[in-house]
Amino acid sequence: MKAVVWHGKRDVRVDEVADPRIEQPNDIVIRITSSGLCGSDLHLYEVLGPFMSAGDILGHEPMGIVEEVGSEITNVRPGDRVVIPFNISCGHCWMCTQGLMTQCETTQVRAEDKGAALFGYTRLYGQVPGGQAEYLRVPQAQFGPIVVPEGPPDDRFVYLSDVLPTAWQAVEYAAVPPGGTVAVLGLGPIGDMCTRIASYRGYRAIGVDLVPERLARARANGVEVLDLGEHDDVADALRELTNGRGPDSVIDAVGMEAHGSPAGKLAQTMAGFLPDAAARKFIDKAGVDRLNALHLAIDAVRRGGTISLSGVYGGTADPMPMMVLFDKQVQLRMGQANVKRWVDDILPLLTGDGDPLGVDGFATHRVPLADAPAAYSAFQEKKDGTVKVLFKP
């Protein structure tokens, strides 16, 4: 089969690789019909290369048709249309029963002291072959697959794999009070969807970014926006829009991809030149993050407010303004999305009348798998209005 394969920093290729097969009785194999390109994939494309191996298959946002099932699988059958969550979880361990599927005790990658295994995401999370491919083996398929109805196009459901539950959890964790205001930092796929969900749930959403196309996209959905390039102090601008207090909640949907920190950019560049073993230690212990978005969130949120982190941060030694956090009595919530926890809340919005979250037109680019290298490059460089790419094998 063909698959998007990592070969090095900024070097992904579409290679011919072995077809997946049933390896455990609770596996299934699906034929992929759509697979998304995520901002997290750019971390592998750029700074997290030391945790990758040449030949790793990328991607963690797939959906498709069940082709084969293991001997213990009774919940799906060949021909079913399914979306596959990006995290691999068993559904029956203590963590899963608490709604913390990202901490699944069955698939935790204990050798790296990390949570549940993920598709297509470095040896830190199990080095499981990903979904930017023609076929995918799905472990723990007694729990993971989300069966969706025939009829609507893939765009209606594919975002259940990551974008929708990640954004839904980010808004949930933001603990916005009824009628309250949430500022969303970063209007990439997750931030954009956060503003849509927040608006749908009756909150005032203010999106913050510096890419004109992304600001225009949010504005077209009725979201208030702030252009980083037009304000010397964005936190002050947010306070001016919220009676001088600041927003009740701030969602940081930027994470490691934040702009404008020379120190962070230098750290990422340095890590790229180190041998893999040294770079892994540097990333894990020294921190390579550009923390502008997180510091802006801390500055902007009102006293007693909540910050929700959905953007991925990679290091452990980044300076945090703990005195400010404590003095402002800020609540801070974060983590990978526990996909299956939110499916029952989201699915009715996809199968009912209308399209309240605008998923049908959410993708900006739909491209053949063969065009993946160019799509990665355009997404990283924010060219051609690229916000969300769907690959069609």
mmCIF file of C-alpha atoms in Angstrom:
data_model
loop_
_atom_site.group_PDB
_atom_site.id
_atom_site.type_symbol
_atom_site.label_atom_id
_atom_site.label_comp_id
_atom_site.label_asym_id
_atom_site.label_seq_id
_atom_site.Cartn_x
_atom_site.Cartn_y
_atom_site.Cartn_z
ATOM 1 C CA MET A 1 0.000 0.000 0.000
ATOM 2 C CA LYS A 2 0.980 3.655 -0.227
ATOM 3 C CA ALA A 3 1.585 5.665 2.946
ATOM 4 C CA VAL A 4 3.021 8.996 4.086
ATOM 5 C CA VAL A 5 6.385 8.118 5.608
ATOM 6 C CA TRP A 6 8.803 10.167 7.720
ATOM 7 C CA HIS A 7 12.390 10.267 6.470
ATOM 8 C CA GLY A 8 13.836 13.232 8.341
ATOM 9 C CA LYS A 9 13.303 16.847 9.268
ATOM 10 C CA ARG A 10 10.955 18.431 6.684
ATOM 11 C CA ASP A 11 11.236 15.246 4.646
ATOM 12 C CA VAL A 12 8.038 13.213 4.258
ATOM 13 C CA ARG A 13 7.453 10.984 1.261
ATOM 14 C CA VAL A 14 4.742 8.762 -0.119
ATOM 15 C CA ASP A 15 6.263 5.266 -0.120
ATOM 16 C CA GLU A 16 5.115 1.771 -0.946
ATOM 17 C CA VAL A 17 4.988 -0.161 2.349
ATOM 18 C CA ALA A 18 3.696 -3.515 3.552
ATOM 19 C CA ASP A 19 -0.063 -3.851 3.954
ATOM 20 C CA PRO A 20 -1.227 -4.048 7.582
ATOM 21 C CA ARG A 21 -2.654 -7.328 8.873
ATOM 22 C CA ILE A 22 -4.510 -8.647 11.893
ATOM 23 C CA GLU A 23 -1.938 -9.226 14.658
ATOM 24 C CA GLN A 24 -4.133 -9.572 17.749
ATOM 25 C CA PRO A 25 -7.658 -11.001 18.121
ATOM 26 C CA ASN A 26 -9.006 -7.526 18.995
ATOM 27 C CA ASP A 27 -7.523 -5.835 15.887
ATOM 28 C CA ILE A 28 -9.339 -4.671 12.797
ATOM 29 C CA VAL A 29 -7.988 -3.448 9.455
ATOM 30 C CA ILE A 30 -9.724 -0.571 7.681
ATOM 31 C CA ARG A 31 -9.491 0.797 4.155
ATOM 32 C CA ILE A 32 -8.994 4.521 4.671
ATOM 33 C CA THR A 33 -11.267 6.875 2.766
ATOM 34 C CA SER A 34 -10.128 10.173 4.362
ATOM 35 C CA SER A 35 -7.325 11.194 6.707
ATOM 36 C CA GLY A 36 -6.499 14.607 8.119
ATOM 37 C CA LEU A 37 -3.264 16.548 8.387
ATOM 38 C CA CYS A 38 -2.986 17.902 11.938
ATOM 39 C CA GLY A 39 -0.937 20.718 13.446
ATOM 40 C CA SER A 40 0.601 18.085 15.700
ATOM 41 C CA ASP A 41 1.990 16.377 12.593
ATOM 42 C CA LEU A 42 4.084 19.499 12.027
ATOM 43 C CA HIS A 43 5.848 18.838 15.344
ATOM 44 C CA LEU A 44 7.102 15.589 13.793
ATOM 45 C CA TYR A 45 7.912 17.388 10.540
ATOM 46 C CA GLU A 46 10.092 19.860 12.434
ATOM 47 C CA VAL A 47 11.222 19.658 16.054
ATOM 48 C CA LEU A 48 10.320 16.179 17.360
ATOM 49 C CA GLY A 49 12.372 14.366 14.721
ATOM 50 C CA PRO A 50 14.757 12.926 17.337
ATOM 51 C CA PHE A 51 11.867 10.769 18.575
ATOM 52 C CA MET A 52 11.104 9.466 15.060
ATOM 53 C CA SER A 53 12.634 6.716 12.943
ATOM 54 C CA ALA A 54 12.947 6.702 9.169
ATOM 55 C CA GLY A 55 10.035 4.675 7.852
ATOM 56 C CA ASP A 56 7.478 5.744 10.473
ATOM 57 C CA ILE A 57 3.997 6.110 8.951
ATOM 58 C CA LEU A 58 2.362 9.409 9.900
ATOM 59 C CA GLY A 59 -1.200 10.485 10.587
ATOM 60 C CA HIS A 60 -3.782 10.139 13.357
ATOM 61 C CA GLU A 61 -7.078 11.431 11.920
ATOM 62 C CA PRO A 62 -8.455 8.598 9.771
ATOM 63 C CA MET A 63 -11.802 7.152 8.824
ATOM 64 C CA GLY A 64 -12.743 4.402 6.440
ATOM 65 C CA ILE A 65 -14.396 1.047 5.839
ATOM 66 C CA VAL A 66 -13.766 -2.063 7.935
ATOM 67 C CA GLU A 67 -12.074 -4.710 5.788
ATOM 68 C CA GLU A 68 -11.072 -7.409 8.303
ATOM 69 C CA VAL A 69 -11.816 -8.105 11.968
ATOM 70 C CA GLY A 70 -10.013 -10.148 14.596
ATOM 71 C CA SER A 71 -11.586 -13.200 16.176
ATOM 72 C CA GLU A 72 -12.678 -11.341 19.333
ATOM 73 C CA ILE A 73 -14.349 -8.395 17.570
ATOM 74 C CA THR A 74 -18.159 -8.285 17.792
ATOM 75 C CA ASN A 75 -18.874 -4.538 17.797
ATOM 76 C CA VAL A 76 -18.033 -3.904 14.139
ATOM 77 C CA ARG A 77 -18.046 -6.032 11.002
ATOM 78 C CA PRO A 78 -16.624 -5.778 7.485
ATOM 79 C CA GLY A 79 -18.336 -3.039 5.524
ATOM 80 C CA ASP A 80 -18.987 -0.786 8.523
ATOM 81 C CA ARG A 81 -18.048 2.867 8.118
ATOM 82 C CA VAL A 82 -15.901 3.960 11.056
ATOM 83 C CA VAL A 83 -13.921 6.899 12.410
ATOM 84 C CA ILE A 84 -10.792 6.007 14.386
ATOM 85 C CA PRO A 85 -9.858 8.143 17.440
ATOM 86 C CA PHE A 86 -6.249 9.276 17.482
ATOM 87 C CA ASN A 87 -5.633 7.759 20.928
ATOM 88 C CA ILE A 88 -5.639 3.985 21.385
ATOM 89 C CA SER A 89 -7.535 2.922 24.490
ATOM 90 C CA CYS A 90 -9.124 -0.259 25.818
ATOM 91 C CA GLY A 91 -12.345 1.113 27.310
ATOM 92 C CA HIS A 92 -12.284 -1.130 30.392
ATOM 93 C CA CYS A 93 -9.279 -0.137 32.558
ATOM 94 C CA TRP A 94 -9.710 2.189 35.545
ATOM 95 C CA MET A 95 -8.532 5.279 33.627
ATOM 96 C CA CYS A 96 -10.890 4.609 30.726
ATOM 97 C CA THR A 97 -13.839 4.174 33.085
ATOM 98 C CA GLN A 98 -13.000 7.609 34.525
ATOM 99 C CA GLY A 99 -13.256 9.152 31.051
ATOM 100 C CA LEU A 100 -9.466 9.502 30.798
ATOM 101 C CA MET A 101 -8.878 7.458 27.674
ATOM 102 C CA THR A 102 -5.615 9.289 26.981
ATOM 103 C CA GLN A 103 -4.234 7.709 30.155
ATOM 104 C CA CYS A 104 -5.394 4.161 29.296
ATOM 105 C CA GLU A 105 -3.580 1.713 31.554
ATOM 106 C CA THR A 106 -3.657 -0.998 28.893
ATOM 107 C CA THR A 107 -1.859 1.020 26.205
ATOM 108 C CA GLN A 108 0.251 3.398 28.325
ATOM 109 C CA VAL A 109 3.779 3.644 26.909
ATOM 110 C CA ARG A 110 5.483 2.957 30.208
ATOM 111 C CA ALA A 111 8.966 2.675 28.735
ATOM 112 C CA GLU A 112 8.763 6.394 27.904
ATOM 113 C CA ASP A 113 6.671 7.327 30.966
ATOM 114 C CA LYS A 114 3.856 8.518 28.710
ATOM 115 C CA GLY A 115 0.100 8.034 28.486
ATOM 116 C CA ALA A 116 -1.943 6.022 26.011
ATOM 117 C CA ALA A 117 -0.463 5.047 22.672
ATOM 118 C CA LEU A 118 -1.310 7.248 19.682
ATOM 119 C CA PHE A 119 -1.448 6.524 15.985
ATOM 120 C CA GLY A 120 1.465 7.845 13.951
ATOM 121 C CA TYR A 121 3.135 9.767 16.742
ATOM 122 C CA THR A 122 6.757 8.980 17.666
ATOM 123 C CA ARG A 123 8.285 6.328 19.866
ATOM 124 C CA LEU A 124 7.152 8.379 22.876
ATOM 125 C CA TYR A 125 3.615 7.183 22.149
ATOM 126 C CA GLY A 126 4.255 3.654 20.957
ATOM 127 C CA GLN A 127 5.452 4.181 17.370
ATOM 128 C CA VAL A 128 2.142 2.809 16.054
ATOM 129 C CA PRO A 129 1.822 3.091 12.247
ATOM 130 C CA GLY A 130 -0.472 5.985 11.385
ATOM 131 C CA GLY A 131 -3.440 6.702 9.191
ATOM 132 C CA GLN A 132 -2.101 8.775 6.291
ATOM 133 C CA ALA A 133 -2.141 5.623 4.239
ATOM 134 C CA GLU A 134 -4.414 3.393 2.197
ATOM 135 C CA TYR A 135 -5.007 0.903 5.028
ATOM 136 C CA LEU A 136 -4.638 0.908 8.810
ATOM 137 C CA ARG A 137 -4.443 -1.741 11.517
ATOM 138 C CA VAL A 138 -6.509 -0.617 14.503
ATOM 139 C CA PRO A 139 -5.560 -2.165 17.874
ATOM 140 C CA GLN A 140 -8.063 -2.283 20.767
ATOM 141 C CA ALA A 141 -10.852 -2.243 18.211
ATOM 142 C CA GLN A 142 -13.315 -3.658 20.734
ATOM 143 C CA PHE A 143 -13.590 -0.049 21.960
ATOM 144 C CA GLY A 144 -12.024 2.533 19.659
ATOM 145 C CA PRO A 145 -13.907 2.630 16.344
ATOM 146 C CA ILE A 146 -16.840 5.032 16.067
ATOM 147 C CA VAL A 147 -19.464 3.643 13.687
ATOM 148 C CA VAL A 148 -21.048 6.393 11.599
ATOM 149 C CA PRO A 149 -23.978 6.230 9.167
ATOM 150 C CA GLU A 150 -23.796 5.904 5.413
ATOM 151 C CA GLY A 151 -24.849 8.829 3.273
ATOM 152 C CA PRO A 152 -23.132 12.113 4.196
ATOM 153 C CA PRO A 153 -19.618 12.706 2.833
ATOM 154 C CA ASP A 154 -16.560 11.914 4.948
ATOM 155 C CA ASP A 155 -16.181 15.598 5.855
ATOM 156 C CA ARG A 156 -19.237 15.279 8.079
ATOM 157 C CA PHE A 157 -17.579 12.687 10.351
ATOM 158 C CA VAL A 158 -13.790 12.572 9.889
ATOM 159 C CA TYR A 159 -13.159 15.294 12.472
ATOM 160 C CA LEU A 160 -14.466 12.975 15.214
ATOM 161 C CA SER A 161 -10.990 11.436 15.091
ATOM 162 C CA ASP A 162 -9.341 14.499 16.660
ATOM 163 C CA VAL A 163 -10.439 18.043 15.758
ATOM 164 C CA LEU A 164 -13.968 17.929 17.158
ATOM 165 C CA PRO A 165 -13.253 16.144 20.476
ATOM 166 C CA THR A 166 -10.065 18.150 21.011
ATOM 167 C CA ALA A 167 -11.904 21.437 20.515
ATOM 168 C CA TRP A 168 -14.930 20.243 22.510
ATOM 169 C CA GLN A 169 -12.714 19.247 25.443
ATOM 170 C CA ALA A 170 -10.838 22.552 25.215
ATOM 171 C CA VAL A 171 -14.109 24.478 25.542
ATOM 172 C CA GLU A 172 -15.330 22.152 28.296
ATOM 173 C CA TYR A 173 -12.084 22.553 30.238
ATOM 174 C CA ALA A 174 -12.280 26.332 29.770
ATOM 175 C CA ALA A 175 -15.249 26.358 32.173
ATOM 176 C CA VAL A 176 -16.828 29.411 30.544
ATOM 177 C CA PRO A 177 -19.682 30.711 32.719
ATOM 178 C CA PRO A 178 -23.143 31.066 31.170
ATOM 179 C CA GLY A 179 -23.049 33.994 28.752
ATOM 180 C CA GLY A 180 -19.326 34.414 29.397
ATOM 181 C CA THR A 181 -16.433 35.285 27.122
ATOM 182 C CA VAL A 182 -13.660 32.992 25.905
ATOM 183 C CA ALA A 183 -10.609 34.182 23.997
ATOM 184 C CA VAL A 184 -9.094 31.600 21.656
ATOM 185 C CA LEU A 185 -5.412 32.074 20.884
ATOM 186 C CA GLY A 186 -4.575 30.624 17.486
ATOM 187 C CA LEU A 187 -7.079 30.062 14.686
ATOM 188 C CA GLY A 188 -5.649 26.948 13.121
ATOM 189 C CA PRO A 189 -7.945 23.924 12.869
ATOM 190 C CA ILE A 190 -8.381 23.423 16.619
ATOM 191 C CA GLY A 191 -8.688 27.102 17.512
ATOM 192 C CA ASP A 192 -11.119 27.719 14.665
ATOM 193 C CA MET A 193 -13.294 24.805 15.801
ATOM 194 C CA CYS A 194 -13.091 26.021 19.411
ATOM 195 C CA THR A 195 -14.651 29.339 18.363
ATOM 196 C CA ARG A 196 -17.438 27.496 16.536
ATOM 197 C CA ILE A 197 -18.216 25.247 19.487
ATOM 198 C CA ALA A 198 -18.061 28.145 21.950
ATOM 199 C CA SER A 199 -20.458 30.177 19.812
ATOM 200 C CA TYR A 200 -22.783 27.202 19.410
ATOM 201 C CA ARG A 201 -22.874 26.804 23.181
ATOM 202 C CA GLY A 202 -23.852 30.439 23.647
ATOM 203 C CA TYR A 203 -20.532 31.957 24.681
ATOM 204 C CA ARG A 204 -18.902 35.068 23.294
ATOM 205 C CA ALA A 205 -15.799 33.933 21.396
ATOM 206 C CA ILE A 206 -12.891 36.215 20.491
ATOM 207 C CA GLY A 207 -10.291 34.713 18.146
ATOM 208 C CA VAL A 208 -6.671 35.911 18.124
ATOM 209 C CA ASP A 209 -4.210 35.241 15.288
ATOM 210 C CA LEU A 210 -1.917 37.007 12.844
ATOM 211 C CA VAL A 211 -2.620 35.138 9.595
ATOM 212 C CA PRO A 212 -5.063 37.207 7.512
ATOM 213 C CA GLU A 213 -6.822 34.209 5.941
ATOM 214 C CA ARG A 214 -7.451 32.626 9.324
ATOM 215 C CA LEU A 215 -8.780 35.851 10.798
ATOM 216 C CA ALA A 216 -11.085 36.289 7.787
ATOM 217 C CA ARG A 217 -12.304 32.691 8.101
ATOM 218 C CA ALA A 218 -13.262 33.179 11.754
ATOM 219 C CA ARG A 219 -14.819 36.571 11.068
ATOM 220 C CA ALA A 220 -16.957 35.009 8.330
ATOM 221 C CA ASN A 221 -18.358 32.660 10.989
ATOM 222 C CA GLY A 222 -19.438 35.622 13.122
ATOM 223 C CA VAL A 223 -16.506 35.447 15.543
ATOM 224 C CA GLU A 224 -14.904 38.613 16.879
ATOM 225 C CA VAL A 225 -11.205 38.657 16.016
ATOM 226 C CA LEU A 226 -8.045 40.444 17.097
ATOM 227 C CA ASP A 227 -5.095 40.692 14.735
ATOM 228 C CA LEU A 228 -1.838 40.284 16.652
ATOM 229 C CA GLY A 229 -0.156 42.571 14.149
ATOM 230 C CA GLU A 230 -2.481 45.474 14.958
ATOM 231 C CA HIS A 231 -2.030 45.582 18.732
ATOM 232 C CA ASP A 232 1.081 46.292 20.768
ATOM 233 C CA ASP A 233 -0.543 44.684 23.819
ATOM 234 C CA VAL A 234 -3.136 42.031 22.962
ATOM 235 C CA ALA A 235 -3.938 41.396 26.632
ATOM 236 C CA ASP A 236 -4.882 45.081 27.012
ATOM 237 C CA ALA A 237 -6.989 44.858 23.855
ATOM 238 C CA LEU A 238 -8.819 41.846 25.295
ATOM 239 C CA ARG A 239 -9.400 43.696 28.566
ATOM 240 C CA GLU A 240 -10.849 46.647 26.659
ATOM 241 C CA LEU A 241 -13.368 44.258 25.084
ATOM 242 C CA THR A 242 -14.343 42.744 28.437
ATOM 243 C CA ASN A 243 -15.067 45.642 30.786
ATOM 244 C CA GLY A 244 -11.427 45.933 31.822
ATOM 245 C CA ARG A 245 -11.334 42.511 33.488
ATOM 246 C CA GLY A 246 -10.168 40.215 30.722
ATOM 247 C CA PRO A 247 -12.016 37.209 29.292
ATOM 248 C CA ASP A 248 -13.484 34.669 31.686
ATOM 249 C CA SER A 249 -11.548 31.928 29.935
ATOM 250 C CA VAL A 250 -8.668 31.655 27.503
ATOM 251 C CA ILE A 251 -7.971 28.674 25.255
ATOM 252 C CA ASP A 252 -4.369 28.327 24.099
ATOM 253 C CA ALA A 253 -4.699 26.498 20.796
ATOM 254 C CA VAL A 254 -1.170 27.404 19.709
ATOM 255 C CA GLY A 255 1.268 25.431 21.844
ATOM 256 C CA MET A 256 4.676 24.713 20.363
ATOM 257 C CA GLU A 257 3.796 26.457 17.105
ATOM 258 C CA ALA A 258 3.601 29.933 18.711
ATOM 259 C CA HIS A 259 5.159 32.829 16.821
ATOM 260 C CA GLY A 260 7.649 35.412 17.759
ATOM 261 C CA SER A 261 9.942 34.023 20.471
ATOM 262 C CA PRO A 262 13.556 34.150 19.294
ATOM 263 C CA ALA A 263 14.721 32.052 22.261
ATOM 264 C CA GLY A 264 12.241 29.295 21.516
ATOM 265 C CA LYS A 265 13.053 29.320 17.817
ATOM 266 C CA LEU A 266 16.758 29.130 18.611
ATOM 267 C CA ALA A 267 16.173 26.182 20.957
ATOM 268 C CA GLN A 268 14.211 24.325 18.284
ATOM 269 C CA THR A 269 16.908 25.017 15.694
ATOM 270 C CA MET A 270 19.655 23.875 18.072
ATOM 271 C CA ALA A 271 17.790 20.654 18.793
ATOM 272 C CA GLY A 272 17.622 19.979 15.077
ATOM 273 C CA PHE A 273 21.417 19.994 14.783
ATOM 274 C CA LEU A 274 22.112 17.687 17.739
ATOM 275 C CA PRO A 275 22.557 13.917 17.425
ATOM 276 C CA ASP A 276 19.253 12.179 18.149
ATOM 277 C CA ALA A 277 20.161 10.940 21.640
ATOM 278 C CA ALA A 278 21.370 14.381 22.723
ATOM 279 C CA ALA A 279 18.434 16.117 21.045
ATOM 280 C CA ARG A 280 15.921 13.870 22.823
ATOM 281 C CA LYS A 281 17.442 14.793 26.183
ATOM 282 C CA PHE A 282 17.562 18.485 25.225
ATOM 283 C CA ILE A 283 13.896 18.537 24.181
ATOM 284 C CA ASP A 284 12.701 16.511 27.155
ATOM 285 C CA LYS A 285 14.662 18.326 29.860
ATOM 286 C CA ALA A 286 15.533 21.787 28.564
ATOM 287 C CA GLY A 287 12.347 22.666 26.733
ATOM 288 C CA VAL A 288 12.106 23.941 23.190
ATOM 289 C CA ASP A 289 8.777 25.706 23.375
ATOM 290 C CA ARG A 290 7.915 29.219 22.325
ATOM 291 C CA LEU A 291 5.703 30.261 25.213
ATOM 292 C CA ASN A 292 4.324 33.555 23.951
ATOM 293 C CA ALA A 293 0.773 32.233 23.657
ATOM 294 C CA LEU A 294 0.756 30.727 27.134
ATOM 295 C CA HIS A 295 2.162 33.894 28.707
ATOM 296 C CA LEU A 296 -0.436 35.929 26.801
ATOM 297 C CA ALA A 297 -3.162 33.644 28.148
ATOM 298 C CA ILE A 298 -1.941 34.133 31.710
ATOM 299 C CA ASP A 299 -1.794 37.901 31.254
ATOM 300 C CA ALA A 300 -5.165 38.213 29.542
ATOM 301 C CA VAL A 301 -7.439 35.920 31.554
ATOM 302 C CA ARG A 302 -9.469 37.649 34.217
ATOM 303 C CA ARG A 303 -8.751 37.055 37.894
ATOM 304 C CA GLY A 304 -10.374 33.816 38.956
ATOM 305 C CA GLY A 305 -10.645 32.727 35.328
ATOM 306 C CA THR A 306 -9.618 29.516 33.576
ATOM 307 C CA ILE A 307 -6.956 28.707 31.005
ATOM 308 C CA SER A 308 -7.473 25.650 28.834
ATOM 309 C CA LEU A 309 -4.461 24.303 26.948
ATOM 310 C CA SER A 310 -5.077 22.290 23.825
ATOM 311 C CA GLY A 311 -1.843 23.297 22.089
ATOM 312 C CA VAL A 312 0.991 20.799 22.568
ATOM 313 C CA TYR A 313 4.058 21.786 24.585
ATOM 314 C CA GLY A 314 7.171 19.670 24.520
ATOM 315 C CA GLY A 315 9.660 20.620 27.241
ATOM 316 C CA THR A 316 9.836 20.539 31.029
ATOM 317 C CA ALA A 317 12.072 23.420 32.059
ATOM 318 C CA ASP A 318 10.229 26.366 30.560
ATOM 319 C CA PRO A 319 9.852 29.330 32.904
ATOM 320 C CA MET A 320 6.322 29.757 34.243
ATOM 321 C CA PRO A 321 5.070 32.852 36.074
ATOM 322 C CA MET A 322 3.864 30.911 39.099
ATOM 323 C CA MET A 323 3.453 34.037 41.250
ATOM 324 C CA VAL A 324 1.063 35.548 38.691
ATOM 325 C CA LEU A 325 -0.901 32.310 38.356
ATOM 326 C CA PHE A 326 -1.258 32.030 42.125
ATOM 327 C CA ASP A 327 -2.063 35.714 42.681
ATOM 328 C CA LYS A 328 -4.723 35.735 39.969
ATOM 329 C CA GLN A 329 -6.192 32.447 41.254
ATOM 330 C CA VAL A 330 -6.097 31.052 37.741
ATOM 331 C CA GLN A 331 -7.335 27.552 37.026
ATOM 332 C CA LEU A 332 -5.330 25.640 34.449
ATOM 333 C CA ARG A 333 -6.550 22.525 32.606
ATOM 334 C CA MET A 334 -4.888 20.664 29.775
ATOM 335 C CA GLY A 335 -4.246 17.355 28.084
ATOM 336 C CA GLN A 336 -4.807 15.264 24.985
ATOM 337 C CA ALA A 337 -8.477 14.858 24.131
ATOM 338 C CA ASN A 338 -10.272 11.860 25.609
ATOM 339 C CA VAL A 339 -12.042 11.266 22.314
ATOM 340 C CA LYS A 340 -14.652 8.659 23.247
ATOM 341 C CA ARG A 341 -15.705 10.688 26.293
ATOM 342 C CA TRP A 342 -17.177 13.396 24.050
ATOM 343 C CA VAL A 343 -18.564 11.433 21.097
ATOM 344 C CA ASP A 344 -22.094 11.152 22.517
ATOM 345 C CA ASP A 345 -22.211 14.955 22.894
ATOM 346 C CA ILE A 346 -20.895 15.663 19.396
ATOM 347 C CA LEU A 347 -22.388 12.985 17.156
ATOM 348 C CA PRO A 348 -25.986 14.322 17.301
ATOM 349 C CA LEU A 349 -24.700 17.612 15.863
ATOM 350 C CA LEU A 350 -23.364 15.687 12.867
ATOM 351 C CA THR A 351 -26.333 13.419 12.231
ATOM 352 C CA GLY A 352 -29.185 15.836 12.930
ATOM 353 C CA ASP A 353 -30.616 18.578 10.774
ATOM 354 C CA GLY A 354 -28.245 21.239 9.521
ATOM 355 C CA ASP A 355 -24.532 21.611 10.124
ATOM 356 C CA PRO A 356 -24.225 23.798 13.245
ATOM 357 C CA LEU A 357 -20.439 23.509 13.487
ATOM 358 C CA GLY A 358 -19.753 23.977 9.776
ATOM 359 C CA VAL A 359 -17.896 20.701 9.337
ATOM 360 C CA ASP A 360 -18.985 20.208 5.726
ATOM 361 C CA GLY A 361 -16.925 23.203 4.617
ATOM 362 C CA PHE A 362 -14.223 23.009 7.291
ATOM 363 C CA ALA A 363 -11.454 21.602 5.065
ATOM 364 C CA THR A 364 -9.599 24.161 3.000
ATOM 365 C CA HIS A 365 -7.778 21.561 0.884
ATOM 366 C CA ARG A 366 -8.655 18.026 -0.214
ATOM 367 C CA VAL A 367 -5.711 16.392 -1.930
ATOM 368 C CA PRO A 368 -4.580 12.955 -3.087
ATOM 369 C CA LEU A 369 -2.208 11.103 -0.787
ATOM 370 C CA ALA A 370 0.476 11.535 -3.436
ATOM 371 C CA ASP A 371 0.460 15.296 -2.773
ATOM 372 C CA ALA A 372 1.221 14.918 0.945
ATOM 373 C CA PRO A 373 4.793 16.338 0.842
ATOM 374 C CA ALA A 374 3.580 19.578 -0.760
ATOM 375 C CA ALA A 375 0.638 19.757 1.662
ATOM 376 C CA TYR A 376 2.931 19.442 4.686
ATOM 377 C CA SER A 377 5.113 22.240 3.375
ATOM 378 C CA ALA A 378 2.183 24.558 2.627
ATOM 379 C CA PHE A 379 0.601 23.908 6.026
ATOM 380 C CA GLN A 380 3.825 24.616 7.898
ATOM 381 C CA GLU A 381 4.418 27.824 5.951
ATOM 382 C CA LYS A 382 0.718 28.825 6.221
ATOM 383 C CA LYS A 383 0.610 29.304 2.457
ATOM 384 C CA ASP A 384 -2.347 29.216 0.090
ATOM 385 C CA GLY A 385 -4.842 29.705 2.898
ATOM 386 C CA THR A 386 -4.054 26.239 4.273
ATOM 387 C CA VAL A 387 -5.928 25.580 7.489
ATOM 388 C CA LYS A 388 -7.212 22.012 7.213
ATOM 389 C CA VAL A 389 -6.038 19.386 4.741
ATOM 390 C CA LEU A 390 -7.821 16.098 4.090
ATOM 391 C CA PHE A 391 -5.964 13.359 2.233
ATOM 392 C CA LYS A 392 -7.975 11.118 -0.081
ATOM 393 C CA PRO A 393 -6.105 7.830 -0.637
#
